[in-house]
Amino acid sequence: MTIPGYSRAELLAWINGELQLNYTKVEQCGTGAVYCQLVDSIYQNVPMSRVKFNARQEYEYIHNFKILQNAFKLNKSTCQLGLDKPIVVEALTKCKMQDNLEFLQWFRKFWEENFPGGDYDAVGRRAGAASQPTVATGGGAAARAPSAGAAAGRRPAAGAAGRSARVPSGGVSDATLNALTNQMNDLKVNLDSLEKERDFYFAKLRDIEILVQTHLDNPETAAGPATDTLQQIQAILYSTEEGFEVPDQGVLDEEETF
């Protein structure tokens, strides 16, 4: 199919208007979240609660693109325009402008051919997830001027403001309680992200350790020119800081699950 050459400004205005977002650069689409919600705006069957709009790490971007791929597979039979565009996840998750521009241009054409029309509650479908992206942020017009619908959605009712201002006898105000609850939820999200990042890099170090050990244990390769370098790498992997004690081997054997 022929893909119109939409400009970056046109594409940003489109996604910000349809999804009530504040994107300022095409590169920000590389997290995969906006692509997931564009599909959801058509079929409304994407598990938006699993989409990470606050993604900061590449493995989180890949998580979003897996959801996108599954959504394409689920809805392939109902598409008016065939899903003949390969999703080059490795390139898109680098958040480069050209790769995401080309994919977004195709996506605009796909959306126009398949969107059924009608109202779409973008903020409600993503459960109020942040509309301001967390990568390659900028200060463009879209960020300064959110749509009227989004502004109206953020405006609290007078009754709600009055209720949150009350302070129950002997307790804290609803506003304070809500603020503490939100802070606790943010901490949980940050902790989960840190744990995933730790596991991600630990797995890479483990792969390096196995590769080095396999080379050094093999008589055919142990005498090769790379052995000295690999031994230095192994020394770095096994080095410890002052005050750190290596657990007994028995404990390691019991807990190791590789």
PDB file of C-alpha atoms in Angstrom:
ATOM      1  CA  MET A   1       0.000   0.000   0.000  1.00  0.00           C
ATOM      2  CA  THR A   2       1.048   3.629  -0.525  1.00  0.00           C
ATOM      3  CA  ILE A   3       2.000   5.432   2.682  1.00  0.00           C
ATOM      4  CA  PRO A   4       1.358   9.200   2.748  1.00  0.00           C
ATOM      5  CA  GLY A   5       4.363  11.270   3.794  1.00  0.00           C
ATOM      6  CA  TYR A   6       2.940  12.745   6.970  1.00  0.00           C
ATOM      7  CA  SER A   7       5.221  15.276   8.637  1.00  0.00           C
ATOM      8  CA  ARG A   8       6.405  14.951  12.221  1.00  0.00           C
ATOM      9  CA  ALA A   9       4.203  17.865  13.262  1.00  0.00           C
ATOM     10  CA  GLU A  10       1.122  16.248  11.706  1.00  0.00           C
ATOM     11  CA  LEU A  11       1.806  12.911  13.388  1.00  0.00           C
ATOM     12  CA  LEU A  12       2.423  14.458  16.802  1.00  0.00           C
ATOM     13  CA  ALA A  13      -0.746  16.537  16.546  1.00  0.00           C
ATOM     14  CA  TRP A  14      -2.653  13.386  15.610  1.00  0.00           C
ATOM     15  CA  ILE A  15      -1.485  11.180  18.500  1.00  0.00           C
ATOM     16  CA  ASN A  16      -1.737  14.010  21.036  1.00  0.00           C
ATOM     17  CA  GLY A  17      -5.270  14.810  19.893  1.00  0.00           C
ATOM     18  CA  GLU A  18      -6.557  11.240  19.656  1.00  0.00           C
ATOM     19  CA  LEU A  19      -4.888   9.922  22.820  1.00  0.00           C
ATOM     20  CA  GLN A  20      -4.757  13.118  24.904  1.00  0.00           C
ATOM     21  CA  LEU A  21      -0.987  12.970  25.265  1.00  0.00           C
ATOM     22  CA  ASN A  22       1.754  15.578  25.434  1.00  0.00           C
ATOM     23  CA  TYR A  23       4.349  14.058  23.114  1.00  0.00           C
ATOM     24  CA  THR A  24       6.801  16.539  21.624  1.00  0.00           C
ATOM     25  CA  LYS A  25       9.093  14.260  19.594  1.00  0.00           C
ATOM     26  CA  VAL A  26       8.499  11.262  17.349  1.00  0.00           C
ATOM     27  CA  GLU A  27      11.371   9.495  19.118  1.00  0.00           C
ATOM     28  CA  GLN A  28       9.222   9.232  22.243  1.00  0.00           C
ATOM     29  CA  CYS A  29       7.064   6.669  20.453  1.00  0.00           C
ATOM     30  CA  GLY A  30       9.975   4.235  20.770  1.00  0.00           C
ATOM     31  CA  THR A  31       8.693   3.098  24.171  1.00  0.00           C
ATOM     32  CA  GLY A  32       5.905   1.286  22.311  1.00  0.00           C
ATOM     33  CA  ALA A  33       3.161   2.588  24.633  1.00  0.00           C
ATOM     34  CA  VAL A  34       1.560   4.943  22.099  1.00  0.00           C
ATOM     35  CA  TYR A  35       1.433   2.218  19.438  1.00  0.00           C
ATOM     36  CA  CYS A  36      -0.374  -0.067  21.882  1.00  0.00           C
ATOM     37  CA  GLN A  37      -2.994   2.573  22.608  1.00  0.00           C
ATOM     38  CA  LEU A  38      -3.500   3.410  18.951  1.00  0.00           C
ATOM     39  CA  VAL A  39      -4.434  -0.226  18.382  1.00  0.00           C
ATOM     40  CA  ASP A  40      -6.649  -0.104  21.456  1.00  0.00           C
ATOM     41  CA  SER A  41      -8.435   2.961  20.065  1.00  0.00           C
ATOM     42  CA  ILE A  42      -9.498   0.771  17.138  1.00  0.00           C
ATOM     43  CA  TYR A  43     -10.382  -2.525  18.843  1.00  0.00           C
ATOM     44  CA  GLN A  44     -10.483  -1.628  22.555  1.00  0.00           C
ATOM     45  CA  ASN A  45      -9.189  -5.085  23.500  1.00  0.00           C
ATOM     46  CA  VAL A  46      -5.534  -4.300  24.296  1.00  0.00           C
ATOM     47  CA  PRO A  47      -4.650  -4.963  27.990  1.00  0.00           C
ATOM     48  CA  MET A  48      -3.809  -1.319  28.662  1.00  0.00           C
ATOM     49  CA  SER A  49      -3.210  -1.977  32.371  1.00  0.00           C
ATOM     50  CA  ARG A  50      -0.078  -3.889  31.334  1.00  0.00           C
ATOM     51  CA  VAL A  51       1.284  -1.170  29.047  1.00  0.00           C
ATOM     52  CA  LYS A  52       4.103   0.791  30.666  1.00  0.00           C
ATOM     53  CA  PHE A  53       3.601   4.480  29.815  1.00  0.00           C
ATOM     54  CA  ASN A  54       6.346   5.405  32.283  1.00  0.00           C
ATOM     55  CA  ALA A  55       8.869   3.020  30.729  1.00  0.00           C
ATOM     56  CA  ARG A  56      12.479   4.145  31.142  1.00  0.00           C
ATOM     57  CA  GLN A  57      14.498   1.039  30.250  1.00  0.00           C
ATOM     58  CA  GLU A  58      14.823  -0.835  26.972  1.00  0.00           C
ATOM     59  CA  TYR A  59      13.485  -4.076  28.445  1.00  0.00           C
ATOM     60  CA  GLU A  60      10.310  -2.160  29.391  1.00  0.00           C
ATOM     61  CA  TYR A  61      10.016  -0.895  25.810  1.00  0.00           C
ATOM     62  CA  ILE A  62      10.333  -4.488  24.575  1.00  0.00           C
ATOM     63  CA  HIS A  63       7.586  -5.495  27.007  1.00  0.00           C
ATOM     64  CA  ASN A  64       5.270  -2.929  25.378  1.00  0.00           C
ATOM     65  CA  PHE A  65       6.122  -4.110  21.873  1.00  0.00           C
ATOM     66  CA  LYS A  66       5.291  -7.692  22.849  1.00  0.00           C
ATOM     67  CA  ILE A  67       1.833  -6.474  23.850  1.00  0.00           C
ATOM     68  CA  LEU A  68       1.594  -4.698  20.483  1.00  0.00           C
ATOM     69  CA  GLN A  69       2.567  -7.829  18.569  1.00  0.00           C
ATOM     70  CA  ASN A  70       0.002  -9.892  20.463  1.00  0.00           C
ATOM     71  CA  ALA A  71      -2.668  -7.264  19.716  1.00  0.00           C
ATOM     72  CA  PHE A  72      -1.868  -7.441  16.001  1.00  0.00           C
ATOM     73  CA  LYS A  73      -2.149 -11.236  16.051  1.00  0.00           C
ATOM     74  CA  LEU A  74      -5.443 -11.079  17.959  1.00  0.00           C
ATOM     75  CA  ASN A  75      -7.058  -8.635  15.542  1.00  0.00           C
ATOM     76  CA  LYS A  76      -5.446  -9.690  12.275  1.00  0.00           C
ATOM     77  CA  SER A  77      -8.583 -11.348  10.904  1.00  0.00           C
ATOM     78  CA  THR A  78     -10.718  -8.213  11.384  1.00  0.00           C
ATOM     79  CA  CYS A  79      -8.367  -5.694   9.774  1.00  0.00           C
ATOM     80  CA  GLN A  80      -9.672  -3.847   6.744  1.00  0.00           C
ATOM     81  CA  LEU A  81      -6.066  -3.110   5.829  1.00  0.00           C
ATOM     82  CA  GLY A  82      -3.677  -6.043   6.108  1.00  0.00           C
ATOM     83  CA  LEU A  83      -1.023  -6.134   8.814  1.00  0.00           C
ATOM     84  CA  ASP A  84       1.826  -6.487   6.334  1.00  0.00           C
ATOM     85  CA  LYS A  85       4.249  -4.216   8.190  1.00  0.00           C
ATOM     86  CA  PRO A  86       6.990  -6.019  10.142  1.00  0.00           C
ATOM     87  CA  ILE A  87       7.647  -4.589  13.600  1.00  0.00           C
ATOM     88  CA  VAL A  88      11.404  -4.089  13.820  1.00  0.00           C
ATOM     89  CA  VAL A  89      11.481  -3.959  17.606  1.00  0.00           C
ATOM     90  CA  GLU A  90      15.266  -3.688  17.935  1.00  0.00           C
ATOM     91  CA  ALA A  91      15.362  -0.533  15.804  1.00  0.00           C
ATOM     92  CA  LEU A  92      12.239   1.115  17.224  1.00  0.00           C
ATOM     93  CA  THR A  93      13.295   0.673  20.857  1.00  0.00           C
ATOM     94  CA  LYS A  94      16.476   2.656  20.175  1.00  0.00           C
ATOM     95  CA  CYS A  95      14.128   5.682  20.044  1.00  0.00           C
ATOM     96  CA  LYS A  96      15.648   6.983  16.812  1.00  0.00           C
ATOM     97  CA  MET A  97      13.625   9.536  14.881  1.00  0.00           C
ATOM     98  CA  GLN A  98      13.748   8.002  11.381  1.00  0.00           C
ATOM     99  CA  ASP A  99      12.730   4.473  12.392  1.00  0.00           C
ATOM    100  CA  ASN A 100       9.806   5.672  14.482  1.00  0.00           C
ATOM    101  CA  LEU A 101       8.772   8.268  11.888  1.00  0.00           C
ATOM    102  CA  GLU A 102       8.450   5.615   9.175  1.00  0.00           C
ATOM    103  CA  PHE A 103       6.565   3.248  11.459  1.00  0.00           C
ATOM    104  CA  LEU A 104       4.273   6.025  12.682  1.00  0.00           C
ATOM    105  CA  GLN A 105       3.512   7.070   9.095  1.00  0.00           C
ATOM    106  CA  TRP A 106       2.457   3.499   8.325  1.00  0.00           C
ATOM    107  CA  PHE A 107       0.507   3.373  11.585  1.00  0.00           C
ATOM    108  CA  ARG A 108      -1.441   6.543  10.678  1.00  0.00           C
ATOM    109  CA  LYS A 109      -2.540   4.951   7.398  1.00  0.00           C
ATOM    110  CA  PHE A 110      -3.439   1.698   9.184  1.00  0.00           C
ATOM    111  CA  TRP A 111      -5.439   3.598  11.815  1.00  0.00           C
ATOM    112  CA  GLU A 112      -7.362   5.634   9.228  1.00  0.00           C
ATOM    113  CA  GLU A 113      -8.372   2.455   7.410  1.00  0.00           C
ATOM    114  CA  ASN A 114      -9.497   0.594  10.536  1.00  0.00           C
ATOM    115  CA  PHE A 115     -10.677   3.145  13.112  1.00  0.00           C
ATOM    116  CA  PRO A 116     -14.448   2.645  13.512  1.00  0.00           C
ATOM    117  CA  GLY A 117     -15.153   6.221  14.588  1.00  0.00           C
ATOM    118  CA  GLY A 118     -16.932   7.410  17.697  1.00  0.00           C
ATOM    119  CA  ASP A 119     -15.618   8.537  21.059  1.00  0.00           C
ATOM    120  CA  TYR A 120     -12.595   6.919  22.686  1.00  0.00           C
ATOM    121  CA  ASP A 121     -11.769   7.516  26.362  1.00  0.00           C
ATOM    122  CA  ALA A 122      -7.980   7.505  26.042  1.00  0.00           C
ATOM    123  CA  VAL A 123      -7.248   8.624  29.608  1.00  0.00           C
ATOM    124  CA  GLY A 124      -9.740   6.186  31.094  1.00  0.00           C
ATOM    125  CA  ARG A 125      -8.441   3.237  29.053  1.00  0.00           C
ATOM    126  CA  ARG A 126      -4.885   3.774  30.309  1.00  0.00           C
ATOM    127  CA  ALA A 127      -6.195   4.350  33.857  1.00  0.00           C
ATOM    128  CA  GLY A 128      -4.778   7.847  34.061  1.00  0.00           C
ATOM    129  CA  ALA A 129      -1.187   6.840  33.234  1.00  0.00           C
ATOM    130  CA  ALA A 130       1.146   9.790  32.690  1.00  0.00           C
ATOM    131  CA  SER A 131       0.552  11.647  29.438  1.00  0.00           C
ATOM    132  CA  GLN A 132       4.035  13.179  29.540  1.00  0.00           C
ATOM    133  CA  PRO A 133       6.581  10.699  28.104  1.00  0.00           C
ATOM    134  CA  THR A 134       9.735   9.905  30.045  1.00  0.00           C
ATOM    135  CA  VAL A 135      12.242   9.683  27.161  1.00  0.00           C
ATOM    136  CA  ALA A 136      13.675  12.441  24.970  1.00  0.00           C
ATOM    137  CA  THR A 137      11.394  15.007  26.567  1.00  0.00           C
ATOM    138  CA  GLY A 138      11.014  18.385  24.990  1.00  0.00           C
ATOM    139  CA  GLY A 139       9.061  21.582  25.471  1.00  0.00           C
ATOM    140  CA  GLY A 140       7.027  21.763  22.269  1.00  0.00           C
ATOM    141  CA  ALA A 141       3.605  23.238  21.771  1.00  0.00           C
ATOM    142  CA  ALA A 142       1.896  19.929  22.393  1.00  0.00           C
ATOM    143  CA  ALA A 143       3.317  19.826  25.891  1.00  0.00           C
ATOM    144  CA  ARG A 144       2.270  23.406  26.633  1.00  0.00           C
ATOM    145  CA  ALA A 145      -1.236  23.122  25.229  1.00  0.00           C
ATOM    146  CA  PRO A 146      -3.003  19.849  26.041  1.00  0.00           C
ATOM    147  CA  SER A 147      -6.369  19.246  24.419  1.00  0.00           C
ATOM    148  CA  ALA A 148      -9.510  20.728  25.903  1.00  0.00           C
ATOM    149  CA  GLY A 149     -10.813  17.247  26.675  1.00  0.00           C
ATOM    150  CA  ALA A 150      -7.725  16.368  28.669  1.00  0.00           C
ATOM    151  CA  ALA A 151      -7.854  19.650  30.568  1.00  0.00           C
ATOM    152  CA  ALA A 152     -11.515  19.100  31.378  1.00  0.00           C
ATOM    153  CA  GLY A 153     -10.753  15.561  32.555  1.00  0.00           C
ATOM    154  CA  ARG A 154      -8.206  16.910  35.027  1.00  0.00           C
ATOM    155  CA  ARG A 155     -10.507  19.616  36.453  1.00  0.00           C
ATOM    156  CA  PRO A 156     -11.903  18.375  39.811  1.00  0.00           C
ATOM    157  CA  ALA A 157     -15.541  18.902  40.632  1.00  0.00           C
ATOM    158  CA  ALA A 158     -16.355  21.517  43.248  1.00  0.00           C
ATOM    159  CA  GLY A 159     -17.939  18.915  45.517  1.00  0.00           C
ATOM    160  CA  ALA A 160     -14.901  16.675  45.351  1.00  0.00           C
ATOM    161  CA  ALA A 161     -12.600  19.572  46.233  1.00  0.00           C
ATOM    162  CA  GLY A 162     -14.765  20.384  49.221  1.00  0.00           C
ATOM    163  CA  ARG A 163     -14.775  16.802  50.453  1.00  0.00           C
ATOM    164  CA  SER A 164     -11.006  16.400  50.179  1.00  0.00           C
ATOM    165  CA  ALA A 165     -10.471  19.555  52.211  1.00  0.00           C
ATOM    166  CA  ARG A 166     -12.336  18.218  55.234  1.00  0.00           C
ATOM    167  CA  VAL A 167     -10.261  16.863  58.104  1.00  0.00           C
ATOM    168  CA  PRO A 168     -11.967  14.057  60.067  1.00  0.00           C
ATOM    169  CA  SER A 169     -11.818  14.314  63.842  1.00  0.00           C
ATOM    170  CA  GLY A 170      -8.633  12.775  65.208  1.00  0.00           C
ATOM    171  CA  GLY A 171      -7.298  11.825  61.746  1.00  0.00           C
ATOM    172  CA  VAL A 172      -5.666  13.152  58.595  1.00  0.00           C
ATOM    173  CA  SER A 173      -7.391  14.856  55.693  1.00  0.00           C
ATOM    174  CA  ASP A 174      -8.450  12.934  52.606  1.00  0.00           C
ATOM    175  CA  ALA A 175      -6.004  14.996  50.558  1.00  0.00           C
ATOM    176  CA  THR A 176      -3.093  13.978  52.793  1.00  0.00           C
ATOM    177  CA  LEU A 177      -4.149  10.337  52.732  1.00  0.00           C
ATOM    178  CA  ASN A 178      -4.430  10.364  48.937  1.00  0.00           C
ATOM    179  CA  ALA A 179      -1.025  12.014  48.619  1.00  0.00           C
ATOM    180  CA  LEU A 180       0.590   9.384  50.852  1.00  0.00           C
ATOM    181  CA  THR A 181      -1.141   6.584  48.967  1.00  0.00           C
ATOM    182  CA  ASN A 182       0.081   7.943  45.628  1.00  0.00           C
ATOM    183  CA  GLN A 183       3.587   8.282  47.035  1.00  0.00           C
ATOM    184  CA  MET A 184       3.517   4.680  48.225  1.00  0.00           C
ATOM    185  CA  ASN A 185       2.297   3.475  44.820  1.00  0.00           C
ATOM    186  CA  ASP A 186       5.085   5.421  43.094  1.00  0.00           C
ATOM    187  CA  LEU A 187       7.648   3.809  45.395  1.00  0.00           C
ATOM    188  CA  LYS A 188       6.273   0.362  44.576  1.00  0.00           C
ATOM    189  CA  VAL A 189       6.535   1.075  40.863  1.00  0.00           C
ATOM    190  CA  ASN A 190      10.110   2.349  41.242  1.00  0.00           C
ATOM    191  CA  LEU A 191      11.079  -0.687  43.311  1.00  0.00           C
ATOM    192  CA  ASP A 192       9.614  -3.047  40.735  1.00  0.00           C
ATOM    193  CA  SER A 193      11.508  -1.242  37.973  1.00  0.00           C
ATOM    194  CA  LEU A 194      14.796  -1.419  39.921  1.00  0.00           C
ATOM    195  CA  GLU A 195      14.347  -5.137  40.596  1.00  0.00           C
ATOM    196  CA  LYS A 196      13.713  -5.837  36.917  1.00  0.00           C
ATOM    197  CA  GLU A 197      16.731  -3.748  35.925  1.00  0.00           C
ATOM    198  CA  ARG A 198      18.879  -5.640  38.456  1.00  0.00           C
ATOM    199  CA  ASP A 199      17.730  -9.003  37.096  1.00  0.00           C
ATOM    200  CA  PHE A 200      18.284  -7.808  33.531  1.00  0.00           C
ATOM    201  CA  TYR A 201      21.936  -6.904  34.087  1.00  0.00           C
ATOM    202  CA  PHE A 202      22.602  -9.864  36.374  1.00  0.00           C
ATOM    203  CA  ALA A 203      21.451 -12.204  33.587  1.00  0.00           C
ATOM    204  CA  LYS A 204      23.898 -10.533  31.200  1.00  0.00           C
ATOM    205  CA  LEU A 205      26.777 -10.917  33.671  1.00  0.00           C
ATOM    206  CA  ARG A 206      25.829 -14.545  34.195  1.00  0.00           C
ATOM    207  CA  ASP A 207      25.959 -15.164  30.429  1.00  0.00           C
ATOM    208  CA  ILE A 208      29.420 -13.570  30.288  1.00  0.00           C
ATOM    209  CA  GLU A 209      30.586 -15.711  33.216  1.00  0.00           C
ATOM    210  CA  ILE A 210      29.424 -18.913  31.519  1.00  0.00           C
ATOM    211  CA  LEU A 211      31.048 -17.911  28.223  1.00  0.00           C
ATOM    212  CA  VAL A 212      34.381 -17.155  29.890  1.00  0.00           C
ATOM    213  CA  GLN A 213      34.339 -20.311  32.015  1.00  0.00           C
ATOM    214  CA  THR A 214      33.474 -22.496  29.018  1.00  0.00           C
ATOM    215  CA  HIS A 215      36.413 -21.060  27.077  1.00  0.00           C
ATOM    216  CA  LEU A 216      38.883 -21.514  29.949  1.00  0.00           C
ATOM    217  CA  ASP A 217      37.711 -25.055  30.742  1.00  0.00           C
ATOM    218  CA  ASN A 218      38.084 -26.233  27.158  1.00  0.00           C
ATOM    219  CA  PRO A 219      41.648 -27.505  26.506  1.00  0.00           C
ATOM    220  CA  GLU A 220      41.333 -26.629  22.825  1.00  0.00           C
ATOM    221  CA  THR A 221      40.656 -22.948  23.520  1.00  0.00           C
ATOM    222  CA  ALA A 222      42.370 -22.419  26.868  1.00  0.00           C
ATOM    223  CA  ALA A 223      45.763 -22.019  25.194  1.00  0.00           C
ATOM    224  CA  GLY A 224      44.479 -19.461  22.695  1.00  0.00           C
ATOM    225  CA  PRO A 225      45.467 -15.786  22.492  1.00  0.00           C
ATOM    226  CA  ALA A 226      42.253 -14.620  24.197  1.00  0.00           C
ATOM    227  CA  THR A 227      42.893 -16.547  27.399  1.00  0.00           C
ATOM    228  CA  ASP A 228      44.752 -13.750  29.215  1.00  0.00           C
ATOM    229  CA  THR A 229      41.991 -11.276  28.474  1.00  0.00           C
ATOM    230  CA  LEU A 230      39.288 -13.716  29.548  1.00  0.00           C
ATOM    231  CA  GLN A 231      41.121 -14.443  32.791  1.00  0.00           C
ATOM    232  CA  GLN A 232      41.181 -10.703  33.535  1.00  0.00           C
ATOM    233  CA  ILE A 233      37.436 -10.526  32.814  1.00  0.00           C
ATOM    234  CA  GLN A 234      36.868 -13.470  35.122  1.00  0.00           C
ATOM    235  CA  ALA A 235      38.894 -11.772  37.856  1.00  0.00           C
ATOM    236  CA  ILE A 236      36.687  -8.695  37.559  1.00  0.00           C
ATOM    237  CA  LEU A 237      33.531 -10.801  37.727  1.00  0.00           C
ATOM    238  CA  TYR A 238      34.710 -12.567  40.886  1.00  0.00           C
ATOM    239  CA  SER A 239      36.220  -9.537  42.610  1.00  0.00           C
ATOM    240  CA  THR A 240      34.552  -8.273  45.790  1.00  0.00           C
ATOM    241  CA  GLU A 241      34.543  -5.011  47.689  1.00  0.00           C
ATOM    242  CA  GLU A 242      35.851  -4.551  51.194  1.00  0.00           C
ATOM    243  CA  GLY A 243      33.342  -5.761  53.740  1.00  0.00           C
ATOM    244  CA  PHE A 244      31.584  -8.113  51.320  1.00  0.00           C
ATOM    245  CA  GLU A 245      31.676 -11.779  52.264  1.00  0.00           C
ATOM    246  CA  VAL A 246      31.154 -14.520  49.691  1.00  0.00           C
ATOM    247  CA  PRO A 247      28.554 -17.076  50.943  1.00  0.00           C
ATOM    248  CA  ASP A 248      29.591 -20.675  51.513  1.00  0.00           C
ATOM    249  CA  GLN A 249      29.540 -22.849  48.402  1.00  0.00           C
ATOM    250  CA  GLY A 250      26.816 -24.988  49.938  1.00  0.00           C
ATOM    251  CA  VAL A 251      24.508 -22.004  50.175  1.00  0.00           C
ATOM    252  CA  LEU A 252      25.171 -21.111  46.578  1.00  0.00           C
ATOM    253  CA  ASP A 253      24.442 -24.625  45.402  1.00  0.00           C
ATOM    254  CA  GLU A 254      21.103 -24.653  47.199  1.00  0.00           C
ATOM    255  CA  GLU A 255      19.933 -21.264  45.951  1.00  0.00           C
ATOM    256  CA  GLU A 256      21.286 -21.273  42.398  1.00  0.00           C
ATOM    257  CA  THR A 257      18.479 -21.900  39.929  1.00  0.00           C
ATOM    258  CA  PHE A 258      20.172 -21.483  36.556  1.00  0.00           C
TER     259      PHE A 258
END
